[in-house]
mmCIF file of C-alpha atoms and ligand atoms in Angstrom:
data_model
loop_
_atom_site.group_PDB
_atom_site.id
_atom_site.type_symbol
_atom_site.label_atom_id
_atom_site.label_comp_id
_atom_site.label_asym_id
_atom_site.label_seq_id
_atom_site.Cartn_x
_atom_site.Cartn_y
_atom_site.Cartn_z
ATOM 1 C CA MET A 209 114.808 28.603 140.950
ATOM 2 C CA SER A 210 118.144 28.203 139.268
ATOM 3 C CA ASN A 211 119.724 30.966 137.257
ATOM 4 C CA LYS A 212 119.307 28.845 134.167
ATOM 5 C CA GLU A 213 115.554 28.480 134.677
ATOM 6 C CA MET A 214 115.277 32.220 135.261
ATOM 7 C CA ASP A 215 117.102 32.942 132.024
ATOM 8 C CA GLN A 216 114.778 30.605 130.147
ATOM 9 C CA LEU A 217 111.692 32.366 131.527
ATOM 10 C CA ARG A 218 113.148 35.727 130.567
ATOM 11 C CA GLU A 219 113.821 34.466 127.083
ATOM 12 C CA GLN A 220 110.206 33.328 126.853
ATOM 13 C CA LEU A 221 109.077 36.808 127.964
ATOM 14 C CA ASP A 222 111.279 38.497 125.401
ATOM 15 C CA SER A 223 109.879 36.322 122.683
ATOM 16 C CA LEU A 224 106.276 36.930 123.851
ATOM 17 C CA ASN A 225 106.948 40.690 123.869
ATOM 18 C CA LEU A 226 107.984 40.486 120.249
ATOM 19 C CA GLN A 227 104.943 38.401 119.382
ATOM 20 C CA LEU A 228 102.697 40.924 121.132
ATOM 21 C CA LEU A 229 104.431 43.734 119.263
ATOM 22 C CA ASN A 230 103.838 41.999 115.945
ATOM 23 C CA LEU A 231 100.223 41.265 116.824
ATOM 24 C CA ILE A 232 99.521 44.831 117.936
ATOM 25 C CA ASN A 233 101.018 46.210 114.732
ATOM 26 C CA GLU A 234 99.157 43.675 112.629
ATOM 27 C CA ARG A 235 95.966 44.745 114.396
ATOM 28 C CA GLY A 236 96.916 48.381 113.677
ATOM 29 C CA ARG A 237 97.285 47.696 109.960
ATOM 30 C CA ILE A 238 93.827 46.116 109.820
ATOM 31 C CA VAL A 239 92.366 49.086 111.711
ATOM 32 C CA GLN A 240 93.982 51.433 109.183
ATOM 33 C CA LYS A 241 92.343 49.516 106.336
ATOM 34 C CA ILE A 242 88.966 49.771 108.049
ATOM 35 C CA GLY A 243 89.640 53.493 108.547
ATOM 36 C CA GLU A 244 90.242 53.971 104.829
ATOM 37 C CA VAL A 245 86.907 52.347 103.995
ATOM 38 C CA LYS A 246 85.107 54.379 106.650
ATOM 39 C CA GLY A 247 86.793 57.543 105.373
ATOM 40 C CA LYS A 248 85.488 56.905 101.860
ATOM 41 C CA GLN A 249 82.004 56.381 103.257
ATOM 42 C CA SER A 250 82.373 59.528 105.454
ATOM 43 C CA GLN A 251 81.567 57.428 108.505
ATOM 44 C CA TYR A 252 82.474 58.651 111.964
ATOM 45 C CA ARG A 253 85.404 56.521 113.091
ATOM 46 C CA TYR A 254 84.761 56.041 116.764
ATOM 47 C CA ASP A 255 82.267 53.202 117.216
ATOM 48 C CA PRO A 256 81.427 52.625 120.905
ATOM 49 C CA VAL A 257 78.982 49.773 120.185
ATOM 50 C CA ARG A 258 81.647 47.832 118.338
ATOM 51 C CA GLU A 259 84.166 48.555 121.132
ATOM 52 C CA ARG A 260 81.725 47.275 123.744
ATOM 53 C CA GLU A 261 81.160 44.061 121.753
ATOM 54 C CA MET A 262 84.918 43.471 121.464
ATOM 55 C CA LEU A 263 85.436 44.070 125.182
ATOM 56 C CA ASN A 264 82.585 41.677 126.062
ATOM 57 C CA THR A 265 84.100 38.919 123.926
ATOM 58 C CA LEU A 266 87.487 39.431 125.540
ATOM 59 C CA ILE A 267 86.074 39.348 129.062
ATOM 60 C CA GLU A 268 84.051 36.211 128.321
ATOM 61 C CA ASN A 269 87.214 34.475 127.145
ATOM 62 C CA ASN A 270 89.451 35.717 129.919
ATOM 63 C CA ASP A 271 90.771 32.849 132.064
ATOM 64 C CA GLY A 272 93.062 35.049 134.113
ATOM 65 C CA PRO A 273 95.345 35.648 135.883
ATOM 66 C CA PHE A 274 94.463 39.209 134.830
ATOM 67 C CA GLU A 275 91.250 40.605 136.251
ATOM 68 C CA ARG A 276 88.418 41.826 134.078
ATOM 69 C CA SER A 277 89.140 45.493 134.863
ATOM 70 C CA THR A 278 92.795 45.067 133.922
ATOM 71 C CA ILE A 279 91.901 43.416 130.618
ATOM 72 C CA GLU A 280 89.391 46.176 129.915
ATOM 73 C CA HIS A 281 92.006 48.811 130.646
ATOM 74 C CA ILE A 282 94.718 47.251 128.484
ATOM 75 C CA PHE A 283 92.415 46.737 125.504
ATOM 76 C CA LYS A 284 90.852 50.178 125.850
ATOM 77 C CA GLU A 285 94.376 51.584 125.416
ATOM 78 C CA ILE A 286 94.886 49.432 122.326
ATOM 79 C CA PHE A 287 91.542 50.631 120.912
ATOM 80 C CA LYS A 288 92.465 54.249 121.593
ATOM 81 C CA ALA A 289 95.832 53.927 119.904
ATOM 82 C CA SER A 290 94.150 52.268 116.927
ATOM 83 C CA LEU A 291 91.620 55.079 116.657
ATOM 84 C CA GLU A 292 94.480 57.567 116.541
ATOM 85 C CA LEU A 293 95.929 55.606 113.638
ATOM 86 C CA GLN A 294 92.668 56.120 111.762
ATOM 87 C CA GLU A 295 92.709 59.853 112.275
ATOM 88 C CA ASP A 296 93.878 61.756 109.267
ATOM 89 C CA ASP A 297 97.024 63.835 109.200
ATOM 90 C CA HIS A 298 95.178 67.111 109.692
ATOM 91 C CA ARG A 299 93.975 66.040 113.080
ATOM 92 C CA LYS A 300 97.510 65.291 114.158
ATOM 93 C CA ALA A 301 99.047 68.447 112.686
ATOM 94 C CA LEU A 302 96.835 71.359 111.696
ATOM 95 C CA LEU A 303 97.726 73.277 108.546
ATOM 96 C CA VAL A 304 98.189 76.421 110.658
ATOM 97 C CA SER A 305 100.552 74.643 113.053
ATOM 98 C CA ARG A 306 104.304 75.019 113.275
ATOM 99 C CA LYS A 307 104.469 71.255 113.207
ATOM 100 C CA LYS A 308 103.137 71.395 109.660
ATOM 101 C CA LYS A 309 105.134 74.457 108.579
ATOM 102 C CA PRO A 310 108.055 75.566 110.762
ATOM 103 C CA GLU A 311 108.775 78.878 108.949
ATOM 104 C CA ASP A 312 106.851 82.059 109.753
ATOM 105 C CA THR A 313 104.107 83.071 107.348
ATOM 106 C CA VAL A 314 104.799 86.571 106.050
ATOM 107 C CA ILE A 315 101.974 88.534 104.448
ATOM 108 C CA THR A 316 102.749 91.350 102.040
ATOM 109 C CA LEU A 317 100.249 94.205 101.877
ATOM 110 C CA LYS A 318 101.014 96.929 99.339
ATOM 111 C CA GLY A 319 104.722 96.324 99.816
ATOM 112 C CA HIS A 320 104.537 96.196 103.622
ATOM 113 C CA GLN A 321 105.365 92.879 105.238
ATOM 114 C CA VAL A 322 103.422 91.585 108.214
ATOM 115 C CA GLY A 323 105.228 88.928 110.245
ATOM 116 C CA SER A 324 108.747 89.556 108.957
ATOM 117 C CA GLY A 325 110.197 90.637 112.308
ATOM 118 C CA GLU A 326 109.542 94.383 112.084
ATOM 119 C CA PRO A 327 106.300 95.262 113.898
ATOM 120 C CA SER A 328 103.278 96.368 111.873
ATOM 121 C CA PHE A 329 100.790 98.985 113.007
ATOM 122 C CA VAL A 330 97.139 99.182 112.020
ATOM 123 C CA PHE A 331 95.370 102.441 112.776
ATOM 124 C CA GLY A 332 92.033 103.864 111.822
ATOM 125 C CA PRO A 333 88.564 104.631 113.055
ATOM 126 C CA CYS A 334 86.236 102.123 114.625
ATOM 127 C CA ALA A 335 83.697 102.789 111.872
ATOM 128 C CA VAL A 336 83.770 104.511 108.499
ATOM 129 C CA GLU A 337 81.516 107.528 108.923
ATOM 130 C CA SER A 338 82.425 109.792 105.985
ATOM 131 C CA TYR A 339 85.066 110.346 103.323
ATOM 132 C CA GLU A 340 86.477 113.331 105.258
ATOM 133 C CA GLN A 341 86.726 111.397 108.514
ATOM 134 C CA VAL A 342 88.624 108.491 106.915
ATOM 135 C CA ALA A 343 90.823 110.762 104.784
ATOM 136 C CA THR A 344 91.868 112.799 107.830
ATOM 137 C CA VAL A 345 93.059 109.676 109.636
ATOM 138 C CA ALA A 346 94.648 108.288 106.454
ATOM 139 C CA LYS A 347 96.716 111.453 106.084
ATOM 140 C CA ALA A 348 97.961 111.154 109.675
ATOM 141 C CA ILE A 349 98.841 107.483 109.093
ATOM 142 C CA LYS A 350 100.685 108.253 105.866
ATOM 143 C CA ASP A 351 102.539 111.227 107.409
ATOM 144 C CA LYS A 352 103.897 108.911 110.089
ATOM 145 C CA GLY A 353 105.116 106.444 107.488
ATOM 146 C CA PHE A 354 102.654 103.645 108.249
ATOM 147 C CA LYS A 355 100.963 101.546 105.626
ATOM 148 C CA LEU A 356 97.957 99.813 107.174
ATOM 149 C CA MET A 357 94.570 101.383 107.877
ATOM 150 C CA ARG A 358 91.431 99.965 109.419
ATOM 151 C CA GLY A 359 87.793 101.068 109.421
ATOM 152 C CA GLY A 360 84.530 99.191 109.856
ATOM 153 C CA ALA A 361 81.827 99.377 107.201
ATOM 154 C CA TYR A 362 79.769 96.594 108.762
ATOM 155 C CA LYS A 363 79.554 97.024 112.502
ATOM 156 C CA PRO A 364 78.310 94.132 114.647
ATOM 157 C CA ARG A 365 76.739 96.147 117.465
ATOM 158 C CA THR A 366 75.259 94.932 120.728
ATOM 159 C CA SER A 367 72.077 96.911 120.128
ATOM 160 C CA PRO A 368 70.229 96.729 116.803
ATOM 161 C CA TYR A 369 69.401 100.437 117.221
ATOM 162 C CA ASP A 370 73.070 101.487 117.241
ATOM 163 C CA PHE A 371 74.926 102.589 114.102
ATOM 164 C CA GLN A 372 75.392 99.508 111.921
ATOM 165 C CA GLY A 373 77.943 100.946 109.482
ATOM 166 C CA LEU A 374 77.705 102.328 105.952
ATOM 167 C CA GLY A 375 77.963 98.908 104.276
ATOM 168 C CA GLU A 376 79.266 98.805 100.689
ATOM 169 C CA GLU A 377 79.265 102.616 100.631
ATOM 170 C CA GLY A 378 81.777 102.473 103.500
ATOM 171 C CA LEU A 379 83.972 100.017 101.595
ATOM 172 C CA LYS A 380 83.975 102.360 98.601
ATOM 173 C CA ILE A 381 85.145 105.217 100.815
ATOM 174 C CA LEU A 382 87.914 103.018 102.224
ATOM 175 C CA LYS A 383 89.073 102.052 98.740
ATOM 176 C CA GLN A 384 89.083 105.612 97.507
ATOM 177 C CA VAL A 385 91.074 106.842 100.510
ATOM 178 C CA ALA A 386 93.437 103.860 100.441
ATOM 179 C CA ASP A 387 94.187 104.554 96.762
ATOM 180 C CA GLU A 388 94.714 108.252 97.376
ATOM 181 C CA TYR A 389 97.111 107.681 100.277
ATOM 182 C CA ASP A 390 98.621 104.411 99.046
ATOM 183 C CA LEU A 391 97.564 102.464 102.126
ATOM 184 C CA ALA A 392 96.398 98.876 102.541
ATOM 185 C CA VAL A 393 93.007 98.693 104.165
ATOM 186 C CA ILE A 394 91.474 96.213 106.608
ATOM 187 C CA SER A 395 87.731 96.021 107.166
ATOM 188 C CA GLU A 396 85.352 93.641 108.886
ATOM 189 C CA ILE A 397 82.917 91.553 106.874
ATOM 190 C CA VAL A 398 80.068 89.840 108.682
ATOM 191 C CA ASN A 399 78.167 88.050 105.930
ATOM 192 C CA PRO A 400 79.666 85.170 103.903
ATOM 193 C CA ALA A 401 77.748 86.431 100.864
ATOM 194 C CA ASP A 402 79.645 89.759 101.029
ATOM 195 C CA VAL A 403 83.162 88.329 101.050
ATOM 196 C CA GLU A 404 83.722 88.317 97.289
ATOM 197 C CA MET A 405 82.202 91.749 96.826
ATOM 198 C CA ALA A 406 84.345 93.159 99.663
ATOM 199 C CA ALA A 407 87.520 91.701 98.172
ATOM 200 C CA LYS A 408 87.185 94.209 95.303
ATOM 201 C CA TYR A 409 87.534 97.130 97.717
ATOM 202 C CA ILE A 410 89.770 96.069 100.579
ATOM 203 C CA ASP A 411 93.176 94.442 101.111
ATOM 204 C CA VAL A 412 92.390 92.378 104.216
ATOM 205 C CA ILE A 413 89.094 90.821 105.257
ATOM 206 C CA GLN A 414 88.636 91.140 109.011
ATOM 207 C CA ILE A 415 86.577 88.511 110.800
ATOM 208 C CA GLY A 416 85.502 89.987 114.104
ATOM 209 C CA ALA A 417 85.404 88.512 117.571
ATOM 210 C CA ARG A 418 81.662 87.919 117.432
ATOM 211 C CA ASN A 419 82.063 85.933 114.235
ATOM 212 C CA MET A 420 85.139 83.914 115.112
ATOM 213 C CA GLN A 421 83.067 80.745 115.039
ATOM 214 C CA ASN A 422 80.816 81.718 112.159
ATOM 215 C CA PHE A 423 82.017 78.717 110.213
ATOM 216 C CA GLU A 424 80.332 79.655 106.941
ATOM 217 C CA LEU A 425 82.039 83.047 107.067
ATOM 218 C CA LEU A 426 85.391 81.388 107.840
ATOM 219 C CA LYS A 427 84.950 79.026 104.897
ATOM 220 C CA ALA A 428 83.946 81.861 102.570
ATOM 221 C CA ALA A 429 87.030 83.875 103.583
ATOM 222 C CA GLY A 430 89.148 80.756 103.122
ATOM 223 C CA ALA A 431 87.917 80.262 99.587
ATOM 224 C CA ILE A 432 89.180 83.590 98.243
ATOM 225 C CA ASP A 433 92.669 84.846 97.549
ATOM 226 C CA LYS A 434 92.757 87.716 100.034
ATOM 227 C CA PRO A 435 94.499 87.951 103.418
ATOM 228 C CA VAL A 436 92.282 87.572 106.472
ATOM 229 C CA LEU A 437 92.658 89.132 109.908
ATOM 230 C CA LEU A 438 90.933 86.832 112.364
ATOM 231 C CA LYS A 439 90.077 88.143 115.808
ATOM 232 C CA ARG A 440 89.824 85.959 118.859
ATOM 233 C CA GLY A 441 86.266 85.395 120.066
ATOM 234 C CA LEU A 442 85.078 87.038 123.262
ATOM 235 C CA ALA A 443 84.950 83.714 125.050
ATOM 236 C CA ALA A 444 87.118 81.570 122.818
ATOM 237 C CA THR A 445 89.926 79.396 124.076
ATOM 238 C CA ILE A 446 93.236 79.504 122.238
ATOM 239 C CA GLU A 447 92.482 76.065 120.841
ATOM 240 C CA GLU A 448 89.163 77.287 119.435
ATOM 241 C CA PHE A 449 90.914 80.331 118.000
ATOM 242 C CA ILE A 450 93.500 78.150 116.263
ATOM 243 C CA ASN A 451 90.784 75.873 114.917
ATOM 244 C CA ALA A 452 88.899 78.874 113.555
ATOM 245 C CA ALA A 453 92.057 79.811 111.631
ATOM 246 C CA GLU A 454 92.269 76.206 110.442
ATOM 247 C CA TYR A 455 88.770 76.558 108.946
ATOM 248 C CA ILE A 456 90.108 79.377 106.768
ATOM 249 C CA MET A 457 93.308 77.608 105.809
ATOM 250 C CA SER A 458 91.570 74.304 105.106
ATOM 251 C CA GLN A 459 89.823 76.074 102.228
ATOM 252 C CA GLY A 460 93.136 77.032 100.663
ATOM 253 C CA ASN A 461 93.814 80.509 102.055
ATOM 254 C CA GLY A 462 96.868 80.520 104.321
ATOM 255 C CA ASN A 463 97.282 84.291 104.506
ATOM 256 C CA ILE A 464 95.876 84.730 107.982
ATOM 257 C CA ILE A 465 96.790 87.233 110.690
ATOM 258 C CA LEU A 466 95.661 86.267 114.177
ATOM 259 C CA CYS A 467 94.539 89.108 116.423
ATOM 260 C CA GLU A 468 94.280 88.845 120.201
ATOM 261 C CA ARG A 469 91.672 91.384 121.316
ATOM 262 C CA GLY A 470 90.956 90.441 124.881
ATOM 263 C CA ILE A 471 88.560 87.944 126.346
ATOM 264 C CA ARG A 472 85.614 88.305 128.661
ATOM 265 C CA THR A 473 86.391 87.699 132.308
ATOM 266 C CA TYR A 474 84.920 88.845 135.629
ATOM 267 C CA GLU A 475 87.284 91.843 135.618
ATOM 268 C CA LYS A 476 85.483 95.130 135.054
ATOM 269 C CA ALA A 477 88.391 97.581 135.133
ATOM 270 C CA THR A 478 88.935 96.999 131.427
ATOM 271 C CA ARG A 479 86.411 96.320 128.668
ATOM 272 C CA ASN A 480 87.945 92.886 128.133
ATOM 273 C CA THR A 481 90.972 91.170 129.653
ATOM 274 C CA LEU A 482 93.988 91.243 127.356
ATOM 275 C CA ASP A 483 95.352 87.704 127.338
ATOM 276 C CA ILE A 484 98.927 88.712 126.680
ATOM 277 C CA SER A 485 100.303 85.200 127.091
ATOM 278 C CA ALA A 486 98.160 84.128 124.138
ATOM 279 C CA VAL A 487 100.710 85.918 121.908
ATOM 280 C CA PRO A 488 103.729 83.672 122.563
ATOM 281 C CA ILE A 489 101.464 80.623 122.668
ATOM 282 C CA LEU A 490 100.028 81.442 119.240
ATOM 283 C CA LYS A 491 103.506 82.220 117.902
ATOM 284 C CA LYS A 492 104.749 78.886 119.183
ATOM 285 C CA GLU A 493 101.808 76.777 118.079
ATOM 286 C CA THR A 494 101.179 78.386 114.692
ATOM 287 C CA HIS A 495 103.259 79.899 111.885
ATOM 288 C CA LEU A 496 100.866 82.846 111.470
ATOM 289 C CA PRO A 497 101.553 86.503 112.299
ATOM 290 C CA VAL A 498 99.966 87.594 115.573
ATOM 291 C CA MET A 499 98.684 91.089 116.317
ATOM 292 C CA VAL A 500 97.216 92.655 119.429
ATOM 293 C CA ASP A 501 94.255 95.022 119.323
ATOM 294 C CA VAL A 502 94.894 97.309 122.284
ATOM 295 C CA THR A 503 91.700 99.325 121.785
ATOM 296 C CA HIS A 504 89.081 96.627 122.129
ATOM 297 C CA SER A 505 91.022 94.607 124.682
ATOM 298 C CA THR A 506 91.310 97.481 127.133
ATOM 299 C CA GLY A 507 88.522 99.864 126.145
ATOM 300 C CA ARG A 508 90.654 102.532 127.827
ATOM 301 C CA ARG A 509 92.714 105.214 126.169
ATOM 302 C CA ASP A 510 95.082 105.445 129.132
ATOM 303 C CA LEU A 511 96.115 101.821 128.653
ATOM 304 C CA LEU A 512 96.842 101.895 124.942
ATOM 305 C CA ILE A 513 100.540 102.767 125.230
ATOM 306 C CA PRO A 514 101.504 100.308 128.006
ATOM 307 C CA THR A 515 99.580 97.426 126.449
ATOM 308 C CA ALA A 516 101.049 98.135 123.008
ATOM 309 C CA LYS A 517 104.543 98.044 124.524
ATOM 310 C CA ALA A 518 103.704 94.812 126.309
ATOM 311 C CA ALA A 519 102.423 93.294 123.071
ATOM 312 C CA LEU A 520 105.616 94.120 121.188
ATOM 313 C CA ALA A 521 107.835 93.069 124.085
ATOM 314 C CA ILE A 522 106.203 89.671 124.247
ATOM 315 C CA GLY A 523 106.654 89.099 120.514
ATOM 316 C CA ALA A 524 103.537 90.336 118.720
ATOM 317 C CA ASP A 525 104.014 91.051 115.014
ATOM 318 C CA GLY A 526 101.823 94.086 115.186
ATOM 319 C CA VAL A 527 99.442 96.308 117.079
ATOM 320 C CA MET A 528 96.012 97.590 116.138
ATOM 321 C CA ALA A 529 94.533 100.726 117.672
ATOM 322 C CA GLU A 530 91.600 102.976 116.809
ATOM 323 C CA VAL A 531 92.095 106.597 115.780
ATOM 324 C CA HIS A 532 89.321 109.100 115.051
ATOM 325 C CA PRO A 533 89.624 112.799 114.158
ATOM 326 C CA ASP A 534 87.049 113.683 116.820
ATOM 327 C CA PRO A 535 86.276 110.688 119.076
ATOM 328 C CA ALA A 536 83.695 112.641 121.062
ATOM 329 C CA VAL A 537 81.346 112.600 118.089
ATOM 330 C CA ALA A 538 82.234 109.084 116.845
ATOM 331 C CA LEU A 539 79.264 106.891 116.002
ATOM 332 C CA SER A 540 80.824 103.898 117.806
ATOM 333 C CA ASP A 541 83.476 103.309 120.472
ATOM 334 C CA SER A 542 83.662 107.001 121.218
ATOM 335 C CA ALA A 543 85.247 106.451 124.654
ATOM 336 C CA GLN A 544 88.259 104.503 123.517
ATOM 337 C CA GLN A 545 89.471 105.909 120.203
ATOM 338 C CA MET A 546 92.506 108.171 120.133
ATOM 339 C CA ASP A 547 92.296 111.650 118.651
ATOM 340 C CA LEU A 548 95.109 112.850 116.394
ATOM 341 C CA LYS A 549 97.090 114.373 119.222
ATOM 342 C CA GLN A 550 96.930 111.192 121.258
ATOM 343 C CA PHE A 551 97.845 109.310 118.095
ATOM 344 C CA ASP A 552 101.052 111.404 117.881
ATOM 345 C CA GLU A 553 101.921 110.580 121.482
ATOM 346 C CA PHE A 554 101.154 106.910 121.013
ATOM 347 C CA VAL A 555 103.478 106.668 118.029
ATOM 348 C CA LYS A 556 106.235 108.661 119.748
ATOM 349 C CA GLU A 557 106.118 106.319 122.748
ATOM 350 C CA VAL A 558 105.545 102.981 121.099
ATOM 351 C CA GLN A 559 107.450 103.149 117.828
ATOM 352 C CA PRO A 560 110.948 103.644 119.270
ATOM 353 C CA PHE A 561 110.168 100.897 121.732
ATOM 354 C CA SER A 562 109.327 98.559 118.900
ATOM 355 C CA GLN A 563 112.691 99.172 117.289
ATOM 356 C CA GLN A 564 114.603 98.180 120.395
ATOM 357 C CA SER A 565 114.828 94.539 119.656
ATOM 358 C CA GLY A 566 116.486 94.060 123.017
ATOM 359 C CA MET A 567 113.104 94.708 124.558
ATOM 360 C CA ARG A 568 111.850 91.464 123.086
ATOM 361 C CA ILE A 569 111.276 88.781 125.648
HETATM 362 C C1 PEP B 683 86.607 95.991 115.403
HETATM 363 O O1 PEP B 683 87.825 95.751 115.281
HETATM 364 O O2 PEP B 683 86.045 96.899 114.788
HETATM 365 C C2 PEP B 683 85.799 95.192 116.326
HETATM 366 C C3 PEP B 683 84.487 95.271 116.367
HETATM 367 O O3 PEP B 683 86.535 94.404 117.128
HETATM 368 P P1 PEP B 683 86.155 93.014 117.824
HETATM 369 O O4 PEP B 683 85.559 92.141 116.767
HETATM 370 O O5 PEP B 683 87.483 92.523 118.315
HETATM 371 O O6 PEP B 683 85.208 93.336 118.931
HETATM 372 MN MN1 MN B 684 85.668 99.697 117.775
#
């Protein structure tokens, strides 16, 4: 073949490429129009029956030289790309994603900022048991200059015969103590119907690990104007965790703190396995503040200090740990809460560490 003939063939190819490009894009525009109609009718966009019909027609009309399997493969790719065109923006970039919002979300709680660069600390008992118990811990928190307190009034327990929490009474105690000591208070809510009521008493609604995929609860928390602390589910992947946060944000509430609290693995040395690498992944993928609960992830008092340091070193915005005036008599999680003396040691060890920004990875 002469060079001239070769050049002509190449020219033909170049022109066919452009025609194919135009045709594919024209096809894409039609698919988008169909997508808009389907969207209005709330129809699911993927239609395998229709895809099969289109493939059959193509194969019937295929005179080669491409084989049937090759034609199927090429058109399947075109169908897939078209389907992606029909997907709405949220699918491509979640509201909680950095893609959607590159700047960090900072949440202000009674003047204290979570996610601003300085680490936050949340301390308090596993469960609210009495005014005196909460007030004793609140005083210790305040004396150390911290601002955030936790305490469960609704306790999701493994056994129905275990202490279930004081309910609204517990929330009232938290509010009273928080007002007296000027603290912001975080407490778990388990029932979507309680979210609005709870918002009158507390500063942050906690959604616990066992409820991370309670979608009605997520939607209820998303519909109010109150920050939410969302804990990672016991067996939730990071993707599921992020999507759970998206449920909240899709309802309009973007004030969400993510909390890694360990996942269930075959390891028995700790109560759960702290997935420390989840922290930088969540920080990278989302714009939300990320905390680490060192109490429930380890279930071991002797690991609270090293895991808290690890959390801050890897970039967590805060650490949560349980403190009880007398853990031995606590009505829940008695083995893992710190007493006030251990609380002192924890703060002495971890706080200076958190201020050494050079420790950040
Ligand atoms: C809690 O923080 O009180 C609690 C029950 O934690 P989790 O939901 O992470 O188990
Ligand atoms: Mn607990």
